[in-house]
Coordinates of C-alpha atoms (C1' of nucleotides) in Angstrom, one line a residue:
Chain G
M163 CA 6.3 17.6 -19.5
T164 CA 5.9 14.0 -18.9
I165 CA 2.6 12.3 -17.9
Q166 CA 2.2 11.7 -14.2
R167 CA 0.4 9.1 -12.3
P168 CA -3.2 9.8 -11.2
R169 CA -3.4 11.2 -7.7
G170 CA -3.3 8.5 -5.1
T171 CA -1.9 5.9 -7.2
R172 CA 1.5 4.2 -7.0
D173 CA 4.2 2.6 -9.2
F174 CA 5.7 -0.4 -7.6
L175 CA 9.4 -0.6 -8.8
P176 CA 11.0 -3.9 -8.9
E177 CA 12.3 -4.1 -5.4
D178 CA 8.7 -3.0 -4.1
A179 CA 6.9 -5.3 -6.4
W180 CA 9.1 -8.2 -5.2
T181 CA 8.4 -7.5 -1.6
R182 CA 4.8 -7.2 -2.1
S183 CA 4.5 -10.4 -4.1
T184 CA 6.7 -12.3 -1.7
A185 CA 4.5 -11.1 1.3
R186 CA 1.3 -11.9 -0.6
K187 CA 2.6 -15.6 -1.4
I188 CA 3.4 -16.0 2.3
M189 CA 0.0 -14.8 3.4
Q190 CA -1.8 -16.9 0.6
G191 CA 0.2 -20.0 1.8
V192 CA -1.3 -19.6 5.2
L193 CA -4.7 -19.3 3.7
E194 CA -4.3 -22.4 1.7
R195 CA -3.2 -24.4 4.5
W196 CA -6.3 -23.5 6.5
G197 CA -8.4 -24.7 3.4
Y198 CA -9.3 -21.5 2.0
Q199 CA -9.8 -21.3 -1.8
E200 CA -9.0 -18.2 -3.8
V201 CA -11.6 -16.4 -5.6
S202 CA -11.5 -13.4 -7.8
T203 CA -14.4 -11.0 -9.0
P204 CA -14.6 -8.1 -11.5
T205 CA -12.7 -5.0 -10.9
F206 CA -16.1 -3.1 -11.6
E207 CA -19.5 -3.9 -10.6
H208 CA -23.0 -2.4 -10.7
L209 CA -23.0 0.7 -8.3
E210 CA -26.0 -0.6 -6.5
L211 CA -24.1 -3.5 -5.1
F212 CA -22.2 -1.0 -2.8
T213 CA -25.1 1.3 -2.2
L214 CA -27.2 -1.6 -1.1
K215 CA -24.5 -2.6 1.5
S216 CA -23.2 0.6 2.7
G217 CA -26.0 3.2 1.9
P218 CA -26.2 5.9 -0.7
S219 CA -23.7 8.1 1.2
V220 CA -20.8 5.9 -0.2
I221 CA -21.4 7.2 -3.6
E222 CA -19.2 10.3 -2.6
E223 CA -16.2 8.1 -1.9
I224 CA -16.5 5.7 -5.0
Y225 CA -15.2 5.9 -8.4
S226 CA -18.4 5.5 -10.3
F227 CA -19.2 6.1 -13.9
K228 CA -21.8 5.5 -16.6
D229 CA -20.7 3.2 -19.4
K230 CA -21.7 3.6 -23.0
G231 CA -24.9 1.7 -22.4
G232 CA -25.9 4.0 -19.6
R233 CA -25.4 1.5 -16.8
D234 CA -24.2 2.9 -13.5
L235 CA -21.0 1.1 -12.6
A236 CA -18.4 1.5 -9.9
L237 CA -14.6 0.5 -9.4
R238 CA -15.0 -1.8 -6.5
P239 CA -14.2 0.1 -3.1
E240 CA -14.1 -3.3 -1.2
L241 CA -14.4 -6.9 -1.7
T242 CA -16.8 -8.3 0.7
A243 CA -19.7 -7.3 -1.3
P244 CA -18.5 -8.6 -4.5
V245 CA -17.7 -12.0 -2.9
M246 CA -21.0 -12.1 -1.3
R247 CA -22.7 -11.3 -4.7
M248 CA -20.6 -14.0 -6.2
Y249 CA -21.8 -16.5 -3.5
V250 CA -25.3 -15.6 -3.9
N251 CA -25.3 -15.8 -7.7
E252 CA -23.5 -18.9 -8.1
L253 CA -22.3 -20.8 -4.9
Q254 CA -25.4 -21.2 -2.8
N255 CA -25.8 -24.7 -3.2
V256 CA -22.2 -25.9 -2.5
A257 CA -21.5 -27.7 0.8
K258 CA -21.1 -25.6 3.8
P259 CA -19.1 -24.0 5.2
L260 CA -17.5 -22.5 2.2
R261 CA -13.9 -21.0 3.0
L262 CA -13.1 -18.3 0.4
Y263 CA -10.2 -15.8 0.2
Y264 CA -9.4 -13.0 -2.2
F265 CA -6.7 -10.5 -2.9
G266 CA -7.4 -7.6 -5.3
N267 CA -7.1 -3.9 -5.7
C268 CA -9.8 -1.7 -4.7
F269 CA -10.5 2.1 -5.5
R270 CA -11.8 5.0 -3.2
Y271 CA -12.1 8.6 -4.1
E272 CA -10.5 9.9 -0.9
R273 CA -7.7 12.4 0.2
P274 CA -4.6 10.4 0.2
Q275 CA -2.4 10.3 3.2
R276 CA -0.2 7.9 4.8
G277 CA -1.5 4.3 4.6
R278 CA -4.4 5.6 2.3
F279 CA -4.5 5.7 -1.3
R280 CA -7.1 6.0 -4.1
E281 CA -6.1 2.5 -5.4
F282 CA -5.2 0.2 -2.6
W283 CA -5.0 -3.7 -2.2
Q284 CA -7.2 -5.9 0.0
L285 CA -6.6 -9.4 1.2
G286 CA -9.4 -11.0 3.0
A287 CA -11.2 -14.3 3.7
E288 CA -14.8 -15.3 4.5
I289 CA -16.3 -18.4 6.0
I290 CA -19.6 -18.8 4.8
G291 CA -22.5 -20.7 6.6
G292 CA -20.4 -22.0 9.6
N293 CA -21.3 -22.4 13.2
K294 CA -20.8 -18.8 14.6
P295 CA -18.4 -19.2 17.6
D296 CA -16.5 -21.7 15.8
S297 CA -16.2 -19.6 12.6
E298 CA -15.3 -16.4 14.5
A299 CA -12.6 -18.0 16.5
E300 CA -11.2 -19.6 13.3
A301 CA -11.3 -16.2 11.4
I302 CA -9.6 -14.4 14.1
A303 CA -6.9 -17.2 14.7
L304 CA -6.3 -17.3 10.9
V305 CA -5.8 -13.6 10.6
D306 CA -3.5 -13.7 13.7
Q307 CA -1.5 -16.7 12.0
V308 CA -1.3 -14.9 8.7
L309 CA 0.2 -11.7 10.4
R310 CA 2.5 -13.9 12.4
N311 CA 3.9 -15.5 9.3
I312 CA 4.9 -12.2 7.8
N313 CA 6.2 -10.9 11.4
I314 CA 3.5 -8.3 11.9
S315 CA 2.4 -7.8 15.3
G316 CA -0.7 -6.0 16.2
E317 CA -3.3 -5.6 18.9
I318 CA -6.4 -7.7 18.3
H319 CA -9.5 -6.1 19.8
V320 CA -12.6 -8.3 19.9
G321 CA -15.9 -7.0 20.5
Y322 CA -19.6 -8.2 20.5
L323 CA -22.7 -6.4 19.3
G324 CA -25.7 -8.1 20.7
I325 CA -25.5 -6.3 24.0
I326 CA -25.1 -2.7 22.6
R327 CA -27.9 -3.5 20.1
T328 CA -30.3 -4.4 23.0
I329 CA -29.3 -1.3 25.0
L330 CA -29.7 0.8 21.8
A331 CA -33.3 -0.6 21.6
R332 CA -34.1 1.4 24.7
I333 CA -33.1 4.7 22.8
A334 CA -35.3 6.5 20.4
P335 CA -34.5 5.3 16.9
E336 CA -33.6 8.8 15.8
H337 CA -30.8 8.9 18.3
R338 CA -29.3 5.7 17.7
P339 CA -27.0 6.5 14.5
Q340 CA -25.5 9.2 16.4
V341 CA -24.8 7.2 19.6
M342 CA -23.2 4.3 17.5
R343 CA -21.1 6.9 15.8
M344 CA -19.7 8.4 18.9
I345 CA -18.9 5.0 20.3
D346 CA -17.1 4.0 17.1
K347 CA -15.2 7.5 17.0
K348 CA -14.4 7.0 20.8
E349 CA -15.8 10.3 21.6
R350 CA -16.5 9.6 25.3
E351 CA -17.3 13.2 26.5
N352 CA -19.6 13.8 23.6
L353 CA -21.2 10.6 24.2
E354 CA -21.7 11.2 27.9
A355 CA -23.2 14.6 27.3
Y356 CA -25.5 13.3 24.4
L357 CA -26.7 10.3 26.6
N358 CA -27.5 12.7 29.4
E359 CA -29.3 15.1 27.1
I360 CA -31.5 12.4 25.5
G361 CA -32.1 10.8 29.0
A362 CA -30.5 7.6 28.1
D363 CA -27.6 7.6 30.9
G364 CA -28.0 4.7 33.2
L365 CA -28.6 2.1 30.5
G366 CA -25.3 0.7 31.2
L367 CA -23.9 1.7 27.8
R368 CA -21.0 3.8 29.2
E369 CA -20.2 1.0 31.6
L370 CA -20.2 -1.5 28.8
I371 CA -18.1 0.2 26.3
N372 CA -15.5 0.8 29.1
L373 CA -15.0 -2.8 29.6
K374 CA -11.7 -4.0 28.3
G375 CA -9.5 -6.9 28.9
K376 CA -9.8 -10.1 31.1
D377 CA -12.7 -9.5 33.2
A378 CA -14.7 -7.6 30.6
L379 CA -16.8 -10.6 29.6
D380 CA -17.7 -11.5 33.3
K381 CA -18.8 -7.8 33.9
A382 CA -20.7 -7.7 30.7
F383 CA -22.7 -10.7 32.1
S384 CA -23.6 -8.7 35.3
I385 CA -24.6 -5.7 33.1
V386 CA -27.0 -8.0 31.2
E387 CA -28.4 -9.3 34.4
D388 CA -29.3 -5.8 35.3
L389 CA -31.0 -5.3 31.9
G390 CA -32.9 -8.5 32.6
A391 CA -34.9 -6.7 35.2
A392 CA -36.2 -4.2 32.9
E393 CA -38.3 -4.4 30.0
A394 CA -36.5 -5.3 26.8
P395 CA -37.9 -4.1 23.6
A396 CA -37.0 -5.3 20.3
P397 CA -33.4 -4.9 19.4
C398 CA -32.7 -2.3 16.8
V399 CA -30.9 -1.9 13.7
V400 CA -28.6 1.0 13.1
S401 CA -28.2 2.3 9.5
P402 CA -24.8 4.1 8.5
G403 CA -24.6 7.7 8.0
G404 CA -28.2 8.1 9.2
A405 CA -29.6 6.8 6.2
E406 CA -32.8 5.0 6.3
P407 CA -32.2 1.3 5.7
S408 CA -34.5 0.0 3.1
H409 CA -33.1 -3.5 3.9
V410 CA -33.4 -4.2 7.6
T411 CA -31.6 -7.3 8.6
A412 CA -33.5 -9.7 10.6
S413 CA -32.5 -10.0 14.2
P414 CA -32.4 -13.4 15.9
S415 CA -34.6 -12.3 18.7
S416 CA -37.3 -10.3 16.8
S417 CA -39.9 -12.9 17.3
E418 CA -39.3 -12.3 21.1
R419 CA -40.9 -8.8 20.8
G420 CA -43.1 -8.0 23.7
R421 CA -41.8 -10.2 26.3
T422 CA -40.9 -8.7 29.6
A423 CA -39.1 -9.2 32.8
R424 CA -36.8 -12.1 32.1
A425 CA -34.0 -13.4 34.3
G426 CA -30.7 -12.2 33.1
R427 CA -29.5 -15.5 32.2
E428 CA -32.1 -15.9 29.8
V429 CA -31.5 -12.5 28.3
A430 CA -27.9 -13.4 28.0
A431 CA -28.7 -16.5 26.1
E432 CA -31.0 -14.7 23.8
L433 CA -28.3 -12.0 23.1
G434 CA -25.9 -14.7 22.3
L435 CA -23.5 -13.8 25.1
D436 CA -23.0 -17.4 25.7
E437 CA -22.0 -17.7 22.1
F438 CA -19.6 -15.0 22.5
R439 CA -18.1 -16.6 25.5
Q440 CA -17.5 -19.7 23.4
T441 CA -15.8 -17.7 20.9
I442 CA -13.5 -16.3 23.5
E443 CA -12.8 -19.7 24.9
L444 CA -11.8 -21.1 21.5
L445 CA -9.5 -18.1 21.0
D446 CA -7.8 -19.1 23.9
S447 CA -7.5 -22.7 22.6
Y448 CA -6.0 -21.4 19.4
G449 CA -3.5 -19.3 21.6
V450 CA -4.4 -15.9 20.2
N451 CA -3.5 -12.8 22.1
Y452 CA -6.5 -10.6 22.1
T453 CA -8.5 -8.0 24.1
V454 CA -12.1 -7.9 24.7
D455 CA -13.3 -4.6 23.9
F456 CA -17.0 -3.6 23.8
E457 CA -16.1 -0.4 22.1
I458 CA -15.5 -2.0 18.8
V459 CA -18.8 -1.6 17.1
R460 CA -17.9 -1.2 13.4
G461 CA -20.9 1.1 13.1
L462 CA -22.6 -1.0 10.2
E463 CA -25.9 -2.5 10.4
Y464 CA -25.1 -5.8 8.7
Y465 CA -22.6 -6.9 11.4
S466 CA -24.6 -9.2 13.9
G467 CA -22.4 -10.9 16.4
T468 CA -18.6 -10.8 17.0
V469 CA -16.6 -7.9 15.5
F470 CA -12.9 -7.3 15.5
E471 CA -10.2 -5.0 14.5
I472 CA -6.3 -5.0 14.6
Y473 CA -4.1 -2.2 15.0
A474 CA -0.5 -2.0 14.1
H475 CA 2.2 0.1 15.7
G476 CA 4.2 2.7 13.8
L477 CA 1.6 3.6 11.3
G478 CA 0.5 7.2 12.1
A479 CA -3.1 8.0 11.9
Q480 CA -4.2 5.1 9.8
R481 CA -3.1 2.2 12.0
Q482 CA -6.0 -0.2 11.7
I483 CA -4.7 -3.0 9.5
C484 CA -7.8 -5.4 9.7
G485 CA -11.4 -5.3 10.3
G486 CA -13.9 -8.2 10.5
G487 CA -16.7 -9.9 12.1
T488 CA -19.9 -11.9 11.6
Y489 CA -22.4 -10.4 9.3
E490 CA -25.7 -11.1 7.4
L491 CA -25.6 -9.9 3.9
C492 CA -26.9 -12.8 1.8
R493 CA -30.5 -11.8 2.0
L494 CA -29.6 -8.2 1.1
F495 CA -28.3 -9.4 -2.2
G496 CA -31.3 -11.7 -2.9
G497 CA -30.1 -15.0 -1.4
A498 CA -31.2 -17.0 1.4
E499 CA -30.0 -15.7 4.7
T500 CA -26.7 -17.4 5.6
S501 CA -24.5 -15.8 8.3
S502 CA -20.8 -15.4 7.3
T503 CA -17.7 -14.4 9.2
G504 CA -14.9 -12.8 7.5
F505 CA -12.0 -10.2 7.6
G506 CA -10.3 -7.8 5.3
L507 CA -6.6 -6.9 5.7
G508 CA -5.2 -3.4 4.4
F509 CA -2.4 -4.9 2.4
D510 CA -0.7 -1.5 1.8
R511 CA -0.7 -0.6 5.5
I512 CA 0.8 -4.1 6.2
M513 CA 3.6 -3.3 3.5
E514 CA 4.4 0.0 5.1
V515 CA 5.7 -2.0 8.4
I516 CA 6.7 -5.3 7.1
Q517 CA 10.3 -6.4 7.5
L518 CA 11.2 -9.4 5.3
D519 CA 14.2 -11.4 5.9
A520 CA 14.6 -12.6 2.5
K521 CA 16.0 -10.5 -0.5
R522 CA 15.6 -11.2 -4.1
K523 CA 18.5 -13.2 -5.6
A524 CA 19.9 -11.9 -8.6
P525 CA 19.9 -14.1 -11.7
A526 CA 23.0 -15.8 -12.7
V527 CA 24.8 -14.4 -15.8
L528 CA 26.2 -16.2 -18.7
V529 CA 29.3 -14.3 -19.9
Y530 CA 30.5 -15.4 -23.5
T531 CA 33.0 -14.3 -26.0
P532 CA 31.2 -12.5 -28.9
D533 CA 32.6 -15.3 -31.4
V534 CA 30.5 -18.0 -29.8
K535 CA 27.2 -16.1 -29.4
K536 CA 25.0 -18.5 -31.1
A537 CA 26.2 -21.5 -29.0
A538 CA 25.8 -19.2 -25.9
V539 CA 22.4 -18.5 -26.7
R540 CA 21.4 -22.3 -26.9
I541 CA 23.2 -22.9 -23.6
A542 CA 21.3 -20.1 -21.9
K543 CA 18.0 -21.4 -23.2
D544 CA 18.8 -24.8 -21.7
L545 CA 19.8 -23.4 -18.4
R546 CA 16.7 -21.4 -18.1
E547 CA 14.8 -24.6 -17.7
R548 CA 16.3 -24.8 -14.4
I549 CA 17.6 -21.5 -13.1
P550 CA 17.1 -17.8 -13.5
L551 CA 19.8 -16.5 -16.0
V552 CA 20.5 -13.6 -18.1
I553 CA 22.7 -13.1 -21.1
D554 CA 24.2 -9.9 -22.7
V555 CA 22.0 -8.2 -25.4
M556 CA 24.1 -5.1 -25.7
G557 CA 26.8 -6.4 -27.9
R558 CA 29.3 -6.0 -25.1
G559 CA 32.6 -7.6 -25.1
F560 CA 33.8 -10.1 -22.5
G561 CA 35.3 -7.7 -20.1
A562 CA 32.3 -5.5 -20.2
Q563 CA 30.0 -8.5 -19.6
M564 CA 31.9 -9.4 -16.5
K565 CA 31.8 -5.9 -15.2
N566 CA 28.0 -5.8 -15.8
A567 CA 27.5 -9.2 -14.0
A568 CA 29.4 -7.7 -11.0
N569 CA 27.1 -4.7 -11.0
L570 CA 24.1 -6.9 -11.1
R571 CA 25.2 -8.3 -7.9
A572 CA 25.3 -11.8 -9.6
E573 CA 26.5 -14.5 -7.4
Y574 CA 27.4 -17.0 -10.1
V575 CA 28.7 -16.5 -13.6
I576 CA 28.8 -19.1 -16.3
L577 CA 31.5 -18.5 -18.7
V578 CA 31.4 -19.7 -22.4
G579 CA 34.1 -19.3 -25.1
K580 CA 36.0 -21.3 -27.5
N581 CA 37.9 -23.3 -24.8
E582 CA 34.7 -24.4 -23.3
L583 CA 33.0 -25.5 -26.5
D584 CA 36.1 -27.4 -27.3
S585 CA 36.4 -29.2 -24.0
G586 CA 32.6 -29.8 -23.7
N587 CA 32.7 -28.3 -20.1
L588 CA 31.6 -24.9 -19.2
T589 CA 33.3 -22.6 -16.5
L590 CA 31.3 -21.8 -13.4
R591 CA 32.7 -18.9 -11.5
D592 CA 31.7 -18.1 -7.9
M593 CA 31.8 -14.3 -7.9
K594 CA 32.1 -14.0 -4.2
S595 CA 35.1 -16.2 -3.8
G596 CA 36.4 -15.7 -7.3
T597 CA 37.1 -19.5 -7.7
Q598 CA 36.2 -21.3 -11.0
E599 CA 35.5 -24.8 -11.9
S600 CA 35.2 -26.5 -15.2
L601 CA 32.0 -28.6 -15.3
P602 CA 29.5 -30.1 -17.6
L603 CA 26.4 -28.1 -18.3
E604 CA 24.2 -30.7 -16.4
E605 CA 26.3 -30.3 -13.3
I606 CA 26.1 -26.7 -13.5
A607 CA 22.4 -26.7 -13.8
K608 CA 21.9 -29.1 -10.8
R609 CA 24.1 -27.2 -8.5
L610 CA 22.7 -23.8 -9.1
A611 CA 19.2 -25.1 -9.1
E612 CA 19.9 -26.0 -5.6
K613 CA 21.2 -22.6 -4.7
Y614 CA 18.1 -21.0 -6.2
S615 CA 15.6 -23.3 -4.8
C616 CA 15.9 -22.1 -1.3
A617 CA 15.4 -18.5 -2.3
Chain T
rG72 C1' -13.9 19.4 1.4
rC73 C1' -10.3 21.7 5.2
rC74 C1' -5.3 23.0 7.8
rG75 C1' 0.2 22.9 7.6
rG76 C1' 4.9 21.5 4.9
rG77 C1' 7.1 20.6 0.1
rA78 C1' 8.4 20.0 -5.6
rU79 C1' 15.9 21.5 -8.9
rA80 C1' 19.0 15.5 -14.1
rG81 C1' 16.6 8.4 -13.2
rG82 C1' 17.7 8.7 -7.5
rG83 C1' 19.9 12.0 -3.6
rU84 C1' 21.2 17.2 -3.2
rA85 C1' 23.5 22.8 -3.3
rG86 C1' 22.4 27.6 -4.6
rU87 C1' 19.3 32.9 -3.1
rG88 C1' 16.7 38.3 -7.9
rG89 C1' 22.1 38.8 -12.2
rU90 C1' 27.6 34.8 -16.2
rU91 C1' 27.9 28.5 -18.7
rA92 C1' 22.7 26.1 -12.3
rU93 C1' 26.3 22.7 -7.9
rC94 C1' 28.0 18.2 -6.0
rC95 C1' 27.2 12.8 -5.4
rU96 C1' 25.1 8.7 -7.6
rG97 C1' 23.3 6.5 -12.0
rA98 C1' 23.2 5.4 -17.2
rG99 C1' 26.0 4.9 -22.1
rA100 C1' 31.0 4.8 -24.8
rG101 C1' 36.3 4.3 -24.7
rA102 C1' 41.2 3.0 -22.3
rC103 C1' 40.0 -3.2 -22.4
rU104 C1' 37.4 -9.0 -28.4
rG105 C1' 38.9 -14.4 -22.0
rU106 C1' 38.0 -12.5 -16.3
rG107 C1' 35.0 -7.8 -11.7
rG108 C1' 32.1 -3.4 -7.9
rA109 C1' 38.5 0.4 -9.0
rU110 C1' 40.7 4.5 -12.0
rC111 C1' 40.8 7.9 -16.0
rU112 C1' 38.5 10.3 -20.4
rC113 C1' 34.3 11.6 -23.0
rU114 C1' 28.9 11.7 -23.4
rC115 C1' 23.6 11.8 -21.5
rG116 C1' 20.4 14.2 -18.1
rA117 C1' 17.3 19.2 -14.1
rG118 C1' 14.6 24.2 -11.3
rC119 C1' 6.2 20.8 -11.5
rU120 C1' 2.8 23.9 -14.3
rG121 C1' 0.3 28.5 -15.7
rG122 C1' 0.1 33.6 -14.7
rG123 C1' 2.2 38.2 -12.3
rU124 C1' 6.2 41.7 -10.3
rU125 C1' 10.9 43.0 -12.5
rC126 C1' 15.7 45.5 -17.2
rG127 C1' 16.3 40.3 -15.3
rA128 C1' 12.8 35.1 -11.6
rA129 C1' 14.8 28.3 -10.3
rU130 C1' 14.7 32.3 -6.3
rC131 C1' 9.5 37.1 -4.7
rC132 C1' 3.7 36.8 -5.3
rC133 C1' -0.9 34.3 -6.9
rG134 C1' -3.6 30.1 -9.2
rG135 C1' -3.4 24.8 -10.7
rU136 C1' -1.1 19.8 -10.4
rC137 C1' 1.2 16.2 -7.5
rC138 C1' 3.7 14.5 -2.9
rC139 C1' 4.1 14.4 2.7
rG140 C1' 1.7 15.0 7.7
rG141 C1' -2.9 15.9 10.0
rC142 C1' -8.6 16.9 10.0
rC143 C1' -13.3 15.1 7.9
rC144 C1' -14.4 10.2 6.2
rC145 C1' -13.1 5.3 6.4
rA146 C1' -17.6 -0.2 3.5

RNA sequence: GCCGGGAUAGGGUAGUGGUUAUCCUGAGAGACUGUGGAUCUCUCGAGCUGGGUUCGAAUCCCGGUCCCGGCCCCA
């Protein structure tokens, strides 16, 4: 019996690995052109980093362990928390905004299924300390561009949490997590029944989450105007999984507590709905195709403004390939509060649907007669300064080397034997056409370098 | 954690309780020490695992592992 891979992990064979790294390079190219700098953090962190962000219930889904010094550690289940930890630890004093991106493997203890593994890769970006609408539009436009560059089309759904938080404030705190969960899970009937049961229908919540597409924003304004007529208690915070948050995030409007009966426009301003409108308008300027969708809530308390998700077609049950939004995490990790906008892309799900035009080019092959092996090795070493090239290490004869070169799908073969060494020119063979030319080494290197540069 | 379907050479597969477990592909050697993916010959290589039923199990039954699809969850 051979040793198997651990459950939920994968091997990437050469072809897969090439596709993955090619796609990653294309995506990183876009991020670099938008001025984002790559960062990288440890594969494991203190468990507390993740429970602080997502609540103690995440321990169930995390690979955690005690090390030999008795420390509680965890393989990272995501990368936003580590990156923000790094920011708080080491980058708080650099000029804002800070544009960072990351690519790395993450680990979750979950039941594997399509598009879900125990070791998976995330690529994401964070823009720290920017002006909210501008940052939000940039983040969404950026991820849109990243996906375009690898020929992935997805539906971008953009939502906004300000209004929902305000409506939730009119519901008793013990009911809030459940309501939020039902919205997130799109359980409409359950939600309706539950709202009736707790006497919270008529707050405009159902109307709000049904708003989709072009007119959604205007209609949201009118719902907010209706809200303005009623008393507006303090906005609330919802904790994940019903856990009690020990780290309540300050809401922008908490100082407004107690004020009553305001005009709708004022409420809208206070909720940042005008800011959301700016975000939307900037998205139009960027030329992004999106749908306004107030049903996107991303059930987590640290999201504070615009939130968005992207869904790909042809992926089965796990079709979300991107999630992001504006959040407040710095204070939670012991830093000065700074709002950030970011997104994470599920790299593996993207790899399930990606179609790349390019294919890996096979290296050139240097075929030699066994009597000139030592000279052939020196020539190969020179050529490798410029082009990918392999040489026989099996002790094969000339004919067998040719056969092997053909099997490798090599497009070019360089022939070296006594004739070549005597004449000072090498023979370059084009394997497709079968034509051969006698050329100096330098000329061959130059020609092939061109062929391989546009790979 | 739950439901359903699977697992046979490196990859893809056939077989139905009973001889030496099929076929394709792959890999290595040779025919062939200066010219190709062909051909021929030879070689390598397999019933996930542990129990049970049976004279006999790759085949039937049970447990486990892993894979696939879905549920739960999804930072």
